Amino acid sequence: MVEGIGASSGIAMGKAFVIPTWEWDFPEKLIDVTDLAYEFERLYDGIRHSKDEIELIKQEFVSVLGEEQTQIFDAHLAILEDPIFMNEVQGIMQRQYKAAEVAVKEAIDKFVGMFDLLDDGYMKERALDIKDVGNRLLKHLLGALEETLPPKDQPYILVAKELIPSQMVHLDVSLALGLVTMLGGKTSHVAIMARAMGVPYVLGLEGKLQTPIQNGDYLIIDGDEGVVYVNPADDVIEKYKARKETWKAVQEQLQKLAHLPTRTEDGRQMHLAANISSVKELELVMKNGASGVGLFRTEFLYMDRSSFPEEEEQFAVYREVAERLGGKPVVIRTLDVGGDKHLDYLALPEEENPSLGYRAIRIMLDRTDLFKTQLRAILRASHYGNVKIMYPMISSLDELRRANEVLEEAKKELADEGTPFRPDIAVGIMIELPAAVMISDLLAQKVDFFSIGTNDLVQYVLAVDRMNETVAHLYDPFHPSVLRMLKITADHAHKHGTHISVCGELAGDVRALPIWIALGITDLSMSVQSILKVKNSLLQSRHSEGEKIWEELAGCASSAEVMTVLTKYLETDIADQSGHTRPACGFS
């Protein structure tokens, strides 16, 4: 067994097809000054062919990924139009009298090398985009690329040192069982595409294999656990076959719960909503019986493109979500970038600690032009459904006041234009900073709702960067300090009649369900894949046990003690998606 990083969930079993590592290798070619015009024409012709090819691929792939996901290729087009990249190529040709392909290769190597030196996973992944686009351009300049393509008549698990989006285009999802790469990252375009296609993916095997994987090797990859088995023993194969069957059976049983009332065993109504990043996820949201969308991460609309989305484009997306939900609520979070979420076209300052820096509402309050554009689009969509607005990373009453001032300006503009919108649209905030928790009594009097973002709240309470492998083991959502922060927030919300929900990863963790019941929180928003598992546990729980649970939790001095208390209210009777036994709450 080799441990990597799970980038797209699921289990795949089958024979490996290995894409060989291939690099351009050609002699340096100098040209005469009289040939410069001809070389420039070759360069421009290669660019035109490359752009045409990318546009064609984008159109062919839209049926697989959807409109939003194919914006990946807009980023590739932007590289070919980037003046910095092209000036570098042209400068090499003019100053050193090198042929177009030589100049392109040198420019690629320069920029890829620069990005690889940065201590930033996102920028390292962007280097792949430059390499992908550059290789496409070289192919048209040299006309001699021999591509190794997967088989078209039998299933396989694709193995490569690294993959680039254009290679993903050629994947037949009916044959590609899974993906394994030595390099890559969970936020790379390839990972995004793999998740959208539903293909299990494990990456990060560089330096961990005793011998390279060969064509025809039998592989098992577990995208949930992030492990790969190469030519495993028969007992391992049988174990994973059983796990796949168990997973399938569990999903079939859970699906029967989708449209049952979401109530505790003693009749307390609860609402399980979904976190989404795109319209494409709505089909599964409805299939799994979600009560609505508790978190629409709008930053996805801004990623993998070359410029900010205009108001009309945003409005069309928000309206479609609102209409398709048919009156169920959708909470739209305003743009949350910065930290570990970057936009190629938004220049942000280099920071020692981006998570504590210029991000989310802090950016939008400086760029009120961008903020107002998004707020106008959300307001317009509110005319077509049950739309709510949520601000991220609020730390003070002043930030909330300034955000609402921009919102009022947007409302006035739309009213003056005669554009319909809901004037009394609900406005809430994410509670994800300790500062917000400690003034939640004041904030509760100024907003319609709270949504607790447990991912960042845990990170900031414990001063643990969950992306830092050195300290990631200290990231502990069941730490007593976190529970006390949750208690403070819930108490203040209840006192002032402010609606409260949870939208972080902890909302979809079955083990945490007794905590929400103990705190009187009846609205949870989670990944759509978690809804039915949580519902299964919820149907077996008893709301009347809430006060007793909190009395015990309040006395816990460690997360181990917290888990001991929670375990008292858990019964082992369902299996999770990976086939492991998983506790479900049963407060009987």
Coordinates of C-alpha atoms in Angstrom, one line a residue:
M1 CA 0.0 0.0 0.0
V2 CA 1.2 3.5 -0.9
E3 CA -0.2 6.5 0.9
G4 CA -0.9 9.6 -1.2
I5 CA -3.5 12.3 -1.2
G6 CA -7.2 11.7 -2.0
A7 CA -8.3 14.3 -4.5
S8 CA -11.6 12.8 -5.8
S9 CA -13.5 10.3 -3.8
G10 CA -14.4 6.7 -4.7
I11 CA -12.8 3.3 -5.2
A12 CA -11.4 2.1 -8.5
M13 CA -10.0 -1.3 -9.4
G14 CA -8.3 -2.2 -12.7
K15 CA -5.2 -2.3 -14.8
A16 CA -2.9 0.6 -15.1
F17 CA -2.3 2.6 -18.3
V18 CA 0.9 4.7 -17.8
I19 CA 1.5 7.9 -19.8
P20 CA 5.2 8.1 -20.2
T21 CA 7.0 11.2 -19.1
W22 CA 7.8 13.3 -22.2
E23 CA 9.7 16.5 -22.6
W24 CA 10.5 18.5 -25.7
D25 CA 14.0 17.9 -26.8
F26 CA 15.3 19.8 -29.8
P27 CA 18.6 21.6 -30.7
E28 CA 18.9 25.3 -30.2
K29 CA 18.2 27.0 -33.6
L30 CA 19.6 30.4 -34.4
I31 CA 18.2 32.5 -37.2
D32 CA 19.4 35.3 -39.4
V33 CA 18.0 38.8 -38.7
T34 CA 16.4 38.7 -42.1
D35 CA 14.3 35.7 -41.0
L36 CA 12.8 37.5 -38.0
A37 CA 9.6 38.5 -39.8
Y38 CA 9.1 34.9 -41.0
E39 CA 9.6 33.6 -37.4
F40 CA 7.2 36.0 -36.0
E41 CA 4.6 35.0 -38.5
R42 CA 5.2 31.3 -37.5
L43 CA 4.7 32.3 -33.9
Y44 CA 1.5 34.2 -34.5
D45 CA 0.2 31.4 -36.7
G46 CA 0.9 28.9 -34.0
I47 CA -0.9 31.0 -31.5
R48 CA -4.0 31.2 -33.7
H49 CA -4.0 27.4 -34.2
S50 CA -3.6 26.9 -30.5
K51 CA -6.4 29.2 -29.6
D52 CA -8.7 27.6 -32.2
E53 CA -7.9 24.2 -30.8
I54 CA -8.6 25.3 -27.2
E55 CA -11.9 26.8 -28.2
L56 CA -12.9 23.5 -30.0
I57 CA -11.9 21.4 -27.0
K58 CA -13.9 23.7 -24.7
Q59 CA -17.0 23.2 -26.8
E60 CA -16.6 19.5 -27.0
F61 CA -16.1 19.2 -23.3
V62 CA -19.0 21.4 -22.1
S63 CA -21.4 18.4 -22.2
V64 CA -19.2 16.6 -19.7
L65 CA -18.3 19.4 -17.3
G66 CA -20.9 22.0 -17.8
E67 CA -20.4 25.7 -18.6
E68 CA -18.8 26.7 -15.3
Q69 CA -16.1 24.0 -15.3
T70 CA -15.0 24.6 -18.9
Q71 CA -13.9 28.1 -17.9
I72 CA -10.6 26.3 -17.1
F73 CA -9.9 26.7 -20.8
D74 CA -10.5 30.4 -20.6
A75 CA -7.5 30.6 -18.4
H76 CA -5.5 28.8 -21.0
L77 CA -6.6 31.2 -23.7
A78 CA -5.6 34.1 -21.4
I79 CA -2.1 32.8 -21.2
L80 CA -1.8 32.9 -25.0
E81 CA -3.0 36.5 -24.8
D82 CA -0.8 37.5 -21.8
P83 CA 1.5 40.3 -22.8
I84 CA 4.1 39.3 -20.2
F85 CA 4.4 35.8 -21.6
M86 CA 4.4 36.9 -25.2
N87 CA 6.8 39.8 -24.6
E88 CA 9.3 37.3 -23.1
V89 CA 9.0 35.1 -26.2
Q90 CA 9.4 38.0 -28.6
G91 CA 12.2 39.5 -26.6
I92 CA 14.2 36.2 -26.8
M93 CA 13.6 36.1 -30.6
Q94 CA 14.6 39.8 -31.1
R95 CA 17.6 39.9 -28.8
Q96 CA 19.1 36.5 -29.3
Y97 CA 17.9 35.7 -32.8
K98 CA 16.4 32.3 -31.8
A99 CA 13.7 30.4 -33.6
A100 CA 10.1 30.7 -32.4
E101 CA 10.0 27.2 -30.9
V102 CA 13.3 27.8 -29.0
A103 CA 12.0 31.1 -27.6
V104 CA 8.7 29.5 -26.6
K105 CA 10.5 26.6 -24.8
E106 CA 12.8 29.1 -22.9
A107 CA 9.9 31.2 -21.9
I108 CA 8.0 28.2 -20.6
D109 CA 11.0 26.9 -18.7
K110 CA 11.5 30.4 -17.1
F111 CA 8.0 30.9 -15.9
V112 CA 7.5 27.3 -14.8
G113 CA 10.7 27.5 -12.9
M114 CA 9.7 30.8 -11.2
F115 CA 6.3 29.3 -10.1
D116 CA 7.9 26.1 -8.8
L117 CA 10.2 28.1 -6.5
L118 CA 7.3 29.8 -4.8
D119 CA 6.1 28.3 -1.5
D120 CA 2.5 28.3 -2.7
G121 CA 0.7 25.2 -3.8
Y122 CA -1.8 27.2 -5.9
M123 CA 1.0 28.9 -7.9
K124 CA 2.8 25.6 -8.4
E125 CA -0.4 24.2 -9.9
R126 CA -0.7 27.2 -12.2
A127 CA 2.7 26.3 -13.6
L128 CA 1.0 23.2 -15.1
D129 CA -1.3 25.5 -17.1
I130 CA 1.7 27.4 -18.6
K131 CA 3.3 24.1 -19.4
D132 CA 0.1 22.8 -21.0
V133 CA -0.4 25.9 -23.1
G134 CA 3.3 26.1 -24.1
N135 CA 3.4 22.5 -25.2
R136 CA 0.3 23.0 -27.3
L137 CA 2.0 25.9 -29.0
L138 CA 5.2 24.0 -29.5
K139 CA 3.2 21.2 -31.1
H140 CA 1.9 23.6 -33.7
L141 CA 5.4 25.1 -34.3
L142 CA 7.1 21.8 -34.7
G143 CA 4.3 19.6 -35.9
A144 CA 5.8 16.5 -34.5
L145 CA 4.2 15.6 -31.3
E146 CA 3.5 11.9 -30.8
E147 CA 0.8 11.6 -28.1
T148 CA 0.4 8.4 -26.1
L149 CA -3.4 8.0 -25.8
P150 CA -5.3 5.6 -23.5
P151 CA -7.0 2.5 -25.0
K152 CA -10.5 3.0 -26.4
D153 CA -11.7 -0.6 -26.0
Q154 CA -11.0 -1.5 -22.3
P155 CA -11.2 0.1 -18.9
Y156 CA -8.1 1.4 -17.2
I157 CA -6.7 3.5 -14.3
L158 CA -4.6 6.3 -15.8
V159 CA -1.2 6.8 -14.3
A160 CA 1.1 9.7 -15.0
K161 CA 3.8 11.9 -13.4
E162 CA 1.4 14.8 -13.7
L163 CA -1.7 15.5 -15.8
I164 CA -2.8 18.7 -17.5
P165 CA -6.3 19.7 -18.4
S166 CA -5.9 19.1 -22.1
Q167 CA -5.1 15.4 -21.3
M168 CA -8.3 15.1 -19.3
V169 CA -10.3 16.2 -22.4
H170 CA -9.5 12.9 -24.1
L171 CA -10.6 10.8 -21.2
D172 CA -13.6 8.6 -21.8
V173 CA -15.4 8.5 -18.4
S174 CA -17.0 5.2 -19.3
L175 CA -13.5 3.6 -19.5
A176 CA -11.3 5.8 -17.1
L177 CA -11.9 4.0 -13.8
G178 CA -9.5 6.3 -11.8
L179 CA -6.5 8.5 -11.9
V180 CA -3.1 8.3 -10.1
T181 CA -0.4 11.0 -10.4
M182 CA 3.0 11.4 -8.8
L183 CA 2.6 15.2 -8.6
G184 CA -0.4 17.6 -8.4
G185 CA -2.6 19.2 -5.8
K186 CA -6.2 19.0 -4.6
T187 CA -7.0 22.5 -5.9
S188 CA -5.5 21.9 -9.3
H189 CA -7.6 22.1 -12.5
V190 CA -7.2 18.3 -13.0
A191 CA -8.5 17.6 -9.5
I192 CA -11.5 19.9 -10.1
M193 CA -12.2 18.1 -13.4
A194 CA -11.9 14.7 -11.8
R195 CA -14.4 15.5 -9.1
A196 CA -16.8 17.0 -11.7
M197 CA -16.5 13.8 -13.7
G198 CA -16.9 11.6 -10.7
V199 CA -13.5 9.8 -11.3
P200 CA -11.6 8.6 -8.2
Y201 CA -8.2 10.3 -8.0
V202 CA -5.1 9.9 -5.8
L203 CA -2.1 12.1 -6.2
G204 CA 1.2 12.8 -4.4
L205 CA 3.0 9.5 -4.9
E206 CA 6.3 11.0 -5.9
G207 CA 9.2 9.3 -4.0
K208 CA 6.9 6.8 -2.3
L209 CA 6.9 3.9 -4.8
Q210 CA 9.6 1.3 -4.5
T211 CA 9.3 0.6 -8.2
P212 CA 7.5 2.5 -10.9
I213 CA 4.0 1.5 -11.9
Q214 CA 4.0 -0.3 -15.2
N215 CA 1.4 -0.8 -17.9
G216 CA -0.9 -3.7 -17.0
D217 CA -0.2 -3.6 -13.2
Y218 CA -3.4 -4.2 -11.3
L219 CA -4.2 -1.2 -9.1
I220 CA -6.7 -0.4 -6.4
I221 CA -7.1 3.3 -5.6
D222 CA -9.1 4.7 -2.7
G223 CA -9.9 8.3 -3.3
D224 CA -11.4 8.7 0.2
E225 CA -8.4 7.3 2.1
G226 CA -5.8 8.5 -0.5
V227 CA -4.1 5.1 -0.9
V228 CA -3.0 3.0 -3.8
Y229 CA -2.3 -0.7 -3.9
V230 CA -0.1 -2.0 -6.7
N231 CA -0.6 -5.7 -7.7
P232 CA -2.3 -6.4 -4.3
A233 CA -2.8 -9.9 -2.9
D234 CA -6.1 -11.7 -3.5
D235 CA -7.4 -11.0 0.0
V236 CA -7.0 -7.2 -0.5
I237 CA -8.8 -7.4 -3.8
E238 CA -11.6 -9.4 -2.2
K239 CA -11.8 -6.9 0.6
Y240 CA -12.2 -3.9 -1.8
K241 CA -14.7 -5.8 -3.9
A242 CA -16.7 -6.3 -0.8
R243 CA -16.3 -2.6 0.2
K244 CA -17.6 -1.5 -3.2
E245 CA -20.6 -3.8 -2.8
T246 CA -21.2 -2.5 0.7
W247 CA -21.0 1.1 -0.5
K248 CA -23.5 0.4 -3.2
A249 CA -25.9 -1.3 -0.9
V250 CA -25.6 1.5 1.7
Q251 CA -26.3 4.2 -1.0
E252 CA -29.4 2.3 -2.1
Q253 CA -30.7 2.2 1.4
L254 CA -29.9 5.8 2.2
Q255 CA -31.6 7.0 -1.0
K256 CA -34.9 5.6 0.4
L257 CA -34.7 8.3 3.1
A258 CA -34.3 11.2 0.7
H259 CA -37.9 12.4 0.8
L260 CA -38.9 11.4 4.3
P261 CA -39.6 14.2 6.8
T262 CA -36.4 15.3 8.5
R263 CA -37.4 14.9 12.1
T264 CA -35.8 13.5 15.2
E265 CA -37.4 10.4 16.7
D266 CA -39.3 12.5 19.2
G267 CA -40.7 14.8 16.4
R268 CA -38.3 17.8 16.3
Q269 CA -38.1 19.3 12.8
M270 CA -34.6 19.9 11.4
H271 CA -33.3 21.2 8.1
L272 CA -30.4 19.6 6.2
A273 CA -29.3 21.9 3.4
A274 CA -26.4 21.6 0.9
N275 CA -23.2 23.5 0.3
I276 CA -22.6 24.0 -3.5
S277 CA -20.2 25.7 -5.8
S278 CA -22.1 25.5 -9.1
V279 CA -25.5 25.0 -10.7
K280 CA -24.4 21.5 -11.8
E281 CA -24.7 20.2 -8.2
L282 CA -28.4 21.1 -8.0
E283 CA -29.6 17.8 -9.5
L284 CA -28.0 15.8 -6.6
V285 CA -29.2 18.4 -4.1
M286 CA -32.8 17.7 -5.2
K287 CA -32.3 14.0 -5.5
N288 CA -31.0 13.8 -1.9
G289 CA -34.0 15.8 -0.5
A290 CA -32.0 18.8 0.7
S291 CA -34.0 21.5 2.4
G292 CA -32.3 24.1 0.2
V293 CA -28.8 25.5 -0.3
G294 CA -27.3 26.8 3.0
L295 CA -24.0 27.9 1.3
F296 CA -23.5 28.9 -2.3
R297 CA -19.7 29.5 -2.6
T298 CA -19.7 32.1 -5.3
E299 CA -15.9 32.3 -5.7
F300 CA -16.2 29.4 -8.2
L301 CA -17.8 31.8 -10.6
Y302 CA -14.7 33.9 -10.5
M303 CA -12.1 31.2 -10.8
D304 CA -10.4 29.7 -13.9
R305 CA -11.1 32.6 -16.1
S306 CA -9.3 35.8 -17.2
S307 CA -11.5 38.5 -15.8
F308 CA -14.3 39.2 -13.3
P309 CA -17.7 37.9 -14.2
E310 CA -20.1 40.7 -15.2
E311 CA -23.4 41.4 -13.4
E312 CA -25.5 39.7 -16.1
E313 CA -23.5 36.5 -16.0
Q314 CA -23.8 36.3 -12.2
F315 CA -27.5 37.2 -12.2
A316 CA -28.2 34.3 -14.7
V317 CA -26.5 31.8 -12.4
Y318 CA -28.1 33.0 -9.2
R319 CA -31.5 33.2 -10.8
E320 CA -31.2 29.6 -12.1
V321 CA -30.4 28.3 -8.7
A322 CA -33.3 30.3 -7.1
E323 CA -35.8 29.1 -9.7
R324 CA -34.7 25.4 -9.7
L325 CA -35.0 25.3 -5.9
G326 CA -38.7 26.2 -6.2
G327 CA -39.0 28.4 -3.1
K328 CA -36.5 26.5 -1.0
P329 CA -33.9 28.9 0.5
V330 CA -30.5 29.6 -1.1
V331 CA -27.9 31.5 1.0
I332 CA -25.5 33.2 -1.4
R333 CA -22.1 34.0 0.2
T334 CA -20.4 37.1 -1.3
L335 CA -17.0 36.6 -2.8
D336 CA -14.5 34.9 -0.4
V337 CA -11.1 34.9 -2.0
G338 CA -7.6 35.4 -0.6
G339 CA -5.9 33.1 1.8
D340 CA -5.6 29.8 -0.1
K341 CA -8.1 30.9 -2.8
H342 CA -6.5 32.9 -5.6
L343 CA -7.7 34.6 -8.8
D344 CA -5.2 34.8 -11.6
Y345 CA -6.3 38.3 -12.6
L346 CA -6.6 39.8 -9.1
A347 CA -3.3 41.1 -7.9
L348 CA -3.0 40.6 -4.1
P349 CA 0.0 41.5 -2.0
E350 CA 2.4 38.9 -0.9
E351 CA 1.8 38.1 2.7
E352 CA 3.6 36.2 5.5
N353 CA 0.3 34.6 6.6
P354 CA -2.4 35.0 3.9
S355 CA -5.0 33.4 6.2
L356 CA -4.7 36.3 8.5
G357 CA -4.4 38.8 5.8
Y358 CA -6.2 40.5 2.9
R359 CA -9.2 38.3 2.1
A360 CA -13.0 38.0 1.8
I361 CA -15.0 41.0 3.1
R362 CA -11.7 42.9 3.6
I363 CA -11.1 42.9 -0.2
M364 CA -14.7 43.6 -1.1
L365 CA -15.0 46.6 1.2
D366 CA -11.9 48.1 -0.6
R367 CA -13.2 47.0 -4.1
T368 CA -16.8 48.3 -3.7
D369 CA -17.2 48.2 -7.5
L370 CA -16.8 44.5 -7.5
F371 CA -18.9 44.1 -4.3
K372 CA -21.8 46.2 -5.7
T373 CA -21.8 44.3 -9.0
Q374 CA -22.2 41.0 -7.1
L375 CA -24.8 42.4 -4.7
R376 CA -26.9 43.8 -7.6
A377 CA -26.9 40.4 -9.2
I378 CA -27.9 38.7 -6.0
L379 CA -30.7 41.3 -5.4
R380 CA -32.1 40.8 -8.9
A381 CA -32.1 37.0 -8.4
S382 CA -34.1 37.5 -5.1
H383 CA -37.1 38.4 -7.3
Y384 CA -37.2 34.8 -8.5
G385 CA -36.9 32.8 -5.3
N386 CA -36.0 32.6 -1.6
V387 CA -32.6 34.2 -1.8
K388 CA -30.5 35.4 1.2
I389 CA -27.2 37.3 1.3
M390 CA -24.3 36.3 3.6
Y391 CA -21.1 38.1 4.3
P392 CA -17.9 36.1 5.1
M393 CA -15.1 36.9 7.6
I394 CA -17.0 39.6 9.5
S395 CA -15.0 40.6 12.6
S396 CA -16.6 43.9 13.7
L397 CA -19.8 45.9 13.6
D398 CA -18.1 48.5 11.5
E399 CA -17.4 45.9 8.7
L400 CA -21.1 44.9 8.8
R401 CA -22.2 48.5 8.7
R402 CA -20.0 49.3 5.7
A403 CA -21.1 46.1 3.8
N404 CA -24.8 47.1 4.4
E405 CA -24.1 50.6 3.1
V406 CA -22.9 49.1 -0.2
L407 CA -26.0 46.9 -0.2
E408 CA -28.3 49.9 0.3
E409 CA -26.6 51.7 -2.6
A410 CA -27.2 48.7 -4.8
K411 CA -30.9 48.6 -3.7
K412 CA -31.3 52.3 -4.5
E413 CA -29.8 51.9 -7.9
L414 CA -32.0 49.0 -8.8
A415 CA -35.1 50.8 -7.5
D416 CA -34.3 53.9 -9.6
E417 CA -33.9 51.7 -12.6
G418 CA -37.2 50.0 -12.0
T419 CA -35.5 46.6 -11.7
P420 CA -37.5 44.2 -9.5
F421 CA -35.9 42.7 -6.3
R422 CA -36.8 41.8 -2.8
P423 CA -36.3 44.9 -0.6
D424 CA -36.5 42.9 2.6
I425 CA -34.0 40.3 1.5
A426 CA -32.5 38.5 4.6
V427 CA -28.9 39.4 5.4
G428 CA -26.6 37.3 7.5
I429 CA -23.0 36.7 8.3
M430 CA -20.5 33.9 8.7
I431 CA -19.4 33.3 12.3
E432 CA -15.9 32.1 11.6
L433 CA -13.6 34.4 13.6
P434 CA -13.2 34.3 17.4
A435 CA -13.8 38.1 17.3
A436 CA -17.2 37.6 15.8
V437 CA -18.0 35.0 18.5
M438 CA -17.1 37.3 21.3
I439 CA -19.3 40.1 20.0
S440 CA -22.0 37.8 18.7
D441 CA -24.5 39.3 21.1
L442 CA -24.0 42.7 19.4
L443 CA -24.0 41.2 15.8
A444 CA -27.1 39.2 16.5
Q445 CA -29.0 42.5 16.9
K446 CA -27.9 43.7 13.4
V447 CA -28.5 40.7 11.2
D448 CA -31.2 38.2 10.2
F449 CA -29.1 35.1 10.6
F450 CA -25.8 33.5 11.6
S451 CA -24.1 30.7 9.8
I452 CA -21.2 29.1 11.7
G453 CA -18.3 28.3 9.4
T454 CA -16.5 25.7 11.5
N455 CA -13.6 25.2 9.1
D456 CA -12.1 28.6 9.7
L457 CA -13.4 29.0 13.2
V458 CA -11.5 25.9 14.3
Q459 CA -8.4 27.1 12.5
Y460 CA -8.4 30.5 14.1
V461 CA -9.4 29.3 17.6
L462 CA -6.6 26.8 17.7
A463 CA -4.1 28.9 15.7
V464 CA -3.6 25.8 13.4
D465 CA -3.2 26.1 9.6
R466 CA -5.1 23.1 8.4
M467 CA -3.1 23.2 5.1
N468 CA 0.2 22.9 6.9
E469 CA 1.1 19.2 7.2
T470 CA 3.4 19.9 10.1
V471 CA 0.6 21.1 12.4
A472 CA -2.5 19.7 10.7
H473 CA -2.8 17.0 13.3
L474 CA -3.6 19.7 15.8
Y475 CA -6.7 20.8 13.9
D476 CA -9.3 19.4 16.2
P477 CA -13.0 20.4 15.8
F478 CA -13.9 18.6 19.0
H479 CA -11.5 20.7 21.2
P480 CA -13.4 22.0 24.2
S481 CA -12.5 25.6 23.3
V482 CA -14.3 25.1 20.0
L483 CA -17.4 23.8 21.7
R484 CA -17.4 26.7 24.1
M485 CA -17.2 29.1 21.1
L486 CA -20.2 27.3 19.5
K487 CA -22.1 27.6 22.8
I488 CA -21.6 31.3 23.1
T489 CA -22.7 31.9 19.6
A490 CA -25.8 29.7 19.9
D491 CA -26.9 31.3 23.2
H492 CA -26.6 34.8 21.8
A493 CA -28.5 33.9 18.6
H494 CA -31.3 32.3 20.6
K495 CA -31.5 35.2 23.0
H496 CA -32.0 37.8 20.3
G497 CA -34.2 35.6 18.0
T498 CA -31.5 35.4 15.3
H499 CA -31.7 32.4 13.1
I500 CA -28.6 30.2 13.4
S501 CA -27.2 27.4 11.2
V502 CA -23.9 25.6 10.7
C503 CA -22.3 25.4 7.2
G504 CA -18.7 24.1 7.9
E505 CA -17.5 20.5 7.5
L506 CA -18.5 19.7 11.0
A507 CA -22.2 20.1 10.0
G508 CA -21.8 16.9 7.9
D509 CA -19.9 14.9 10.5
V510 CA -22.3 12.4 12.0
R511 CA -20.3 12.4 15.2
A512 CA -21.2 16.1 15.8
L513 CA -25.0 15.7 15.5
P514 CA -25.5 15.4 19.3
I515 CA -23.7 18.8 19.7
W516 CA -26.1 20.6 17.4
I517 CA -29.1 19.0 19.2
A518 CA -27.6 20.0 22.5
L519 CA -27.1 23.6 21.3
G520 CA -30.6 23.9 19.8
I521 CA -29.3 24.3 16.3
T522 CA -31.9 22.9 13.8
D523 CA -30.3 24.0 10.5
L524 CA -27.2 22.3 9.1
S525 CA -25.7 22.8 5.6
M526 CA -23.2 20.3 4.3
S527 CA -21.7 18.6 1.3
V528 CA -24.5 17.0 -0.7
Q529 CA -22.9 13.6 -0.3
S530 CA -23.3 13.9 3.5
I531 CA -27.0 14.7 3.7
L532 CA -28.4 11.2 3.7
K533 CA -25.9 9.8 6.2
V534 CA -26.7 12.6 8.6
K535 CA -30.4 12.2 8.0
N536 CA -30.2 8.5 8.8
S537 CA -28.7 9.3 12.2
L538 CA -31.1 12.2 12.8
L539 CA -34.1 10.0 12.3
Q540 CA -32.9 7.9 15.2
S541 CA -32.0 10.7 17.5
R542 CA -34.0 12.3 20.4
H543 CA -34.1 16.1 20.7
S544 CA -35.1 15.7 24.4
E545 CA -31.6 14.5 25.3
G546 CA -30.1 17.9 24.3
E547 CA -29.8 19.4 27.7
K548 CA -28.4 16.3 29.3
I549 CA -25.8 16.1 26.5
W550 CA -24.6 19.6 27.0
E551 CA -24.3 19.2 30.8
E552 CA -21.8 16.4 30.1
L553 CA -20.0 18.2 27.3
A554 CA -19.5 21.3 29.4
G555 CA -17.4 19.4 31.9
C556 CA -15.0 18.0 29.3
A557 CA -11.4 19.1 29.5
S558 CA -10.1 17.4 26.3
S559 CA -11.4 16.3 22.9
A560 CA -10.9 12.7 24.0
E561 CA -13.4 13.4 26.8
V562 CA -15.7 15.1 24.3
M563 CA -15.6 12.0 22.1
T564 CA -16.3 9.7 25.1
V565 CA -19.5 11.7 25.8
L566 CA -20.6 11.7 22.2
T567 CA -19.9 8.0 21.9
K568 CA -22.5 7.3 24.6
Y569 CA -25.1 8.6 22.1
L570 CA -23.9 6.8 19.1
E571 CA -24.9 3.3 17.8
T572 CA -22.9 1.4 15.2
D573 CA -25.5 0.5 12.6
I574 CA -24.6 2.0 9.3
A575 CA -21.5 2.0 7.0
D576 CA -20.0 5.1 5.5
Q577 CA -19.2 5.5 1.8
S578 CA -15.9 3.7 2.1
G579 CA -17.5 0.6 3.6
H580 CA -16.2 1.2 7.1
T581 CA -18.5 0.8 10.0
R582 CA -19.8 4.3 10.9
P583 CA -21.8 5.3 14.0
A584 CA -25.2 6.8 13.7
C585 CA -26.8 8.8 16.5
G586 CA -29.5 7.1 18.4
F587 CA -30.5 8.8 21.7
S588 CA -32.8 6.1 22.9

